[in-house]
C-alpha cells in the first residue's frame, strides 16, 4: 500500500502543467488569428502527446481497474464540459434565435464525444472560413482523446496480459503510430485536409507517440534520473521547444508537408519536451514557473471556453471581432470563465466527488436562504442558483423550440446551389468542344472598382461565358448562380476552403489539357495568406496570351490586408493582368453580406457578378 501511494505521488509532475500552458496558449493564439502563430493548431498535438503519456503511465504503472479509470476520467472531464454546453447553448439561443437547427446535431455530437466524425461527415472544415464560426467546432479534439481513453486501455491491457515485456509494448505502440501516420498520408487530399485531421484513425499518431514515451520512460523513473541523464533530457527538451517554436511559426493548415510529416515532427518534439518537463532539470524548472502552472492547471477549461467566446463574439460584432481590442476582451473573458470553472466545478468535484460537491453546494444554498448573510460571499449562492436555473431554461428552450430557416441555413443553401452550378459547369466543359482561342491587345493592369462600373458598362467589348474560367472559394460559390446568369457557359471550379496553392494547380492542369479559357478569373484569399510567389506561379500557369483577372478578398480575417496588399503589389504594371477590387466594392454595401461578414447574400452575389463582368469586358477591349 505504501509503495502504491508513493507511485501515485509521482504521477503528477509540476513541469507538465507548464507544457499544458504552452499548448493551450498556442491554440488560443491560432484561433485568434495571430499571424506569428500560423501553426498554433499544433498545440492540439502537444495535448495529444501529453495525454497519451500520462494515461499510459497511469495504466502501466498503477494498473487500476478499468472501471475506476473510466470513472475517474468521467469525473475529470464531463462536469466542466456539461456546464459549458449548457451555457453556450443558452448564449447561442439568445445571439441567433433561429440557429438551433445547426446547433442541435453539433450539441448531440459534443455530448457523445463524436464531434470529429460529425464534422467530417458534414464537411465542416477546420482550416477554412465558411459562415459564422460554429461555437462547438473545437470539440473534435476532445472527441479523439475520449475515444482514445475508451480504446487504448483495452489494447494496453491485452498487451500487458499477453506480452510481459516492455520492449514489445513500445514496439507495438510505435507500429500503431506509424500505421496512423501512413493512413493520413494515403488519405490526405490538398483540397480538404480536415478529412484526415479529424479522423481518430488518421490522427492518433501523437497520442501513441506519447504512449510510447511513457512506456520507455515512466514518470517515476524520470523523477529520479541521475544528473547525466537529466542533462541529456534537458538537451532534448530544449531542442524540442525550438522545433515546436519553429513549427508553430512556420506551418499552416494548408501546408501539405504537415500531413503527416509536420505532425510527426511536432509530436516527437513534444515528447522530448514532456520527458524533460517531467524530470528535475532546467526545462522542468522553467515549465514549473507559477504563471505557467496557473494557466496549465486551468488549460482544460480555457480550451473548452475560448472557442465559444470567439465564435459568439464574431456573431455579435462582425468585422470588429477581428480587432486587437476584441482579442484582448475575448482572452480576458476566457481566462475568467476558466478560473470560475476550476474554482467552482472542477476542483470541488476532484476533491469531493460529484455527489459530495453537489451536497456542499446544496448546504451553502440552504444556509444562504435560512441565515442572515454575514457578507456578500455568503449571499451569492441564491442569485447564482437563480441565474443557473435561468440559463438551463433558456438552453432547454433553445434545444426544443421549433425553428425556421436561419441565416446560417440560408448561406449553406446558397453555397450548396453554387456547388451544384460549379459541378454542372465542369461537366458541360468536359463534353463541349474546346473554346477557340482569341487574341486581344496586351492590356495594362487596371483596378476595377465601383466608381467605374456605370461608364464602363457602356463602352466595354462584348464577351461571353464560354471564354471564361473561374477558380475560387466559398465566396465564388455563393455568387455562382449570379455568375452563371450573367455569363452563361462560364466554367466555375470553386470549393469551400480552397487556397491559392490549389488554385495554381488547377490552372496549371487545365492549361496542360488545353481546357483553360482565355479569361482566367481567380478569387482566392479568404482561407489563408497569399505570397508574391503564388501570383508569379499563377501567371506562369495561365501563360502569356491569356488575361488573368484576380479578385481581392474581404472579411474579418487577420490576413485580409496582407492578401490584398500582395495582390496589388504583384499585379502592378503587369500586362494581361487586372485586379477586381471586391474589398472596396462590398465595403460600401456591408448589408449585402451574410452575418459572417465574408459571404455575399443574393444581392451581394449580383454585385460580385457585375464586378466580374466589368473586369472581363475591360480586359477584352
mmCIF file of N, CA, C and O in Angstrom, residues 26 30 34-43 244 247-253:
data_model
loop_
_atom_site.group_PDB
_atom_site.id
_atom_site.type_symbol
_atom_site.label_atom_id
_atom_site.label_comp_id
_atom_site.label_asym_id
_atom_site.label_seq_id
_atom_site.Cartn_x
_atom_site.Cartn_y
_atom_site.Cartn_z
ATOM 1 N N UNK A 26 -0.838 28.382 -27.456
ATOM 2 C CA UNK A 26 -0.611 28.289 -28.903
ATOM 3 C C UNK A 26 -1.934 28.129 -29.647
ATOM 4 O O UNK A 26 -2.163 28.786 -30.678
ATOM 5 N N UNK A 30 -3.677 30.851 -32.201
ATOM 6 C CA UNK A 30 -4.019 30.452 -33.576
ATOM 7 C C UNK A 30 -5.475 30.780 -33.884
ATOM 8 O O UNK A 30 -5.788 31.337 -34.943
ATOM 9 N N UNK A 34 -3.544 35.132 -34.787
ATOM 10 C CA UNK A 34 -2.221 35.730 -34.680
ATOM 11 C C UNK A 34 -1.340 35.250 -35.839
ATOM 12 O O UNK A 34 -1.162 34.043 -36.034
ATOM 13 N N UNK A 35 -0.785 36.188 -36.597
ATOM 14 C CA UNK A 35 0.000 35.821 -37.776
ATOM 15 C C UNK A 35 1.247 35.035 -37.406
ATOM 16 O O UNK A 35 1.691 34.173 -38.157
ATOM 17 N N UNK A 36 1.833 35.351 -36.252
ATOM 18 C CA UNK A 36 3.057 34.662 -35.837
ATOM 19 C C UNK A 36 2.791 33.236 -35.387
ATOM 20 O O UNK A 36 3.744 32.474 -35.155
ATOM 21 N N UNK A 37 1.525 32.859 -35.250
ATOM 22 C CA UNK A 37 1.164 31.517 -34.771
ATOM 23 C C UNK A 37 0.345 30.787 -35.825
ATOM 24 O O UNK A 37 -0.673 30.163 -35.525
ATOM 25 N N UNK A 38 0.796 30.839 -37.078
ATOM 26 C CA UNK A 38 0.056 30.168 -38.156
ATOM 27 C C UNK A 38 -0.010 28.660 -37.951
ATOM 28 O O UNK A 38 -0.891 27.995 -38.491
ATOM 29 N N UNK A 39 0.917 28.111 -37.197
ATOM 30 C CA UNK A 39 0.890 26.684 -36.885
ATOM 31 C C UNK A 39 0.471 26.404 -35.461
ATOM 32 O O UNK A 39 0.759 25.325 -34.916
ATOM 33 N N UNK A 40 -0.237 27.351 -34.844
ATOM 34 C CA UNK A 40 -0.650 27.164 -33.457
ATOM 35 C C UNK A 40 -1.571 25.990 -33.239
ATOM 36 O O UNK A 40 -1.709 25.504 -32.112
ATOM 37 N N UNK A 41 -2.195 25.495 -34.328
ATOM 38 C CA UNK A 41 -3.037 24.301 -34.196
ATOM 39 C C UNK A 41 -2.236 23.093 -33.715
ATOM 40 O O UNK A 41 -2.804 22.114 -33.236
ATOM 41 N N UNK A 42 -0.900 23.153 -33.837
ATOM 42 C CA UNK A 42 -0.062 22.055 -33.350
ATOM 43 C C UNK A 42 -0.098 21.938 -31.834
ATOM 44 O O UNK A 42 0.319 20.918 -31.283
ATOM 45 N N UNK A 43 -0.600 22.980 -31.154
ATOM 46 C CA UNK A 43 -0.783 22.858 -29.717
ATOM 47 C C UNK A 43 -1.711 21.713 -29.352
ATOM 48 O O UNK A 43 -1.565 21.097 -28.288
ATOM 49 N N UNK A 244 9.292 22.999 -31.850
ATOM 50 C CA UNK A 244 7.887 23.389 -31.735
ATOM 51 C C UNK A 244 7.699 24.875 -32.046
ATOM 52 O O UNK A 244 6.741 25.258 -32.730
ATOM 53 N N UNK A 247 7.952 25.231 -35.771
ATOM 54 C CA UNK A 247 6.791 24.657 -36.456
ATOM 55 C C UNK A 247 5.551 25.520 -36.255
ATOM 56 O O UNK A 247 4.780 25.743 -37.197
ATOM 57 N N UNK A 248 5.341 26.023 -35.053
ATOM 58 C CA UNK A 248 4.165 26.848 -34.777
ATOM 59 C C UNK A 248 4.222 28.163 -35.548
ATOM 60 O O UNK A 248 3.197 28.697 -35.960
ATOM 61 N N UNK A 249 5.419 28.677 -35.775
ATOM 62 C CA UNK A 249 5.543 29.909 -36.533
ATOM 63 C C UNK A 249 5.671 29.715 -38.024
ATOM 64 O O UNK A 249 5.571 30.686 -38.787
ATOM 65 N N UNK A 250 5.897 28.477 -38.470
ATOM 66 C CA UNK A 250 6.198 28.227 -39.887
ATOM 67 C C UNK A 250 5.066 27.539 -40.634
ATOM 68 O O UNK A 250 4.719 27.923 -41.746
ATOM 69 N N UNK A 251 4.489 26.510 -40.033
ATOM 70 C CA UNK A 251 3.491 25.702 -40.731
ATOM 71 C C UNK A 251 2.151 26.436 -40.808
ATOM 72 O O UNK A 251 1.872 27.368 -40.060
ATOM 73 N N UNK A 252 1.309 25.965 -41.725
ATOM 74 C CA UNK A 252 -0.079 26.401 -41.803
ATOM 75 C C UNK A 252 -0.940 25.192 -42.112
ATOM 76 O O UNK A 252 -0.426 24.144 -42.527
ATOM 77 N N UNK A 253 -2.244 25.348 -41.919
ATOM 78 C CA UNK A 253 -3.141 24.218 -42.130
ATOM 79 C C UNK A 253 -3.194 23.746 -43.560
ATOM 80 O O UNK A 253 -3.570 22.599 -43.827
#
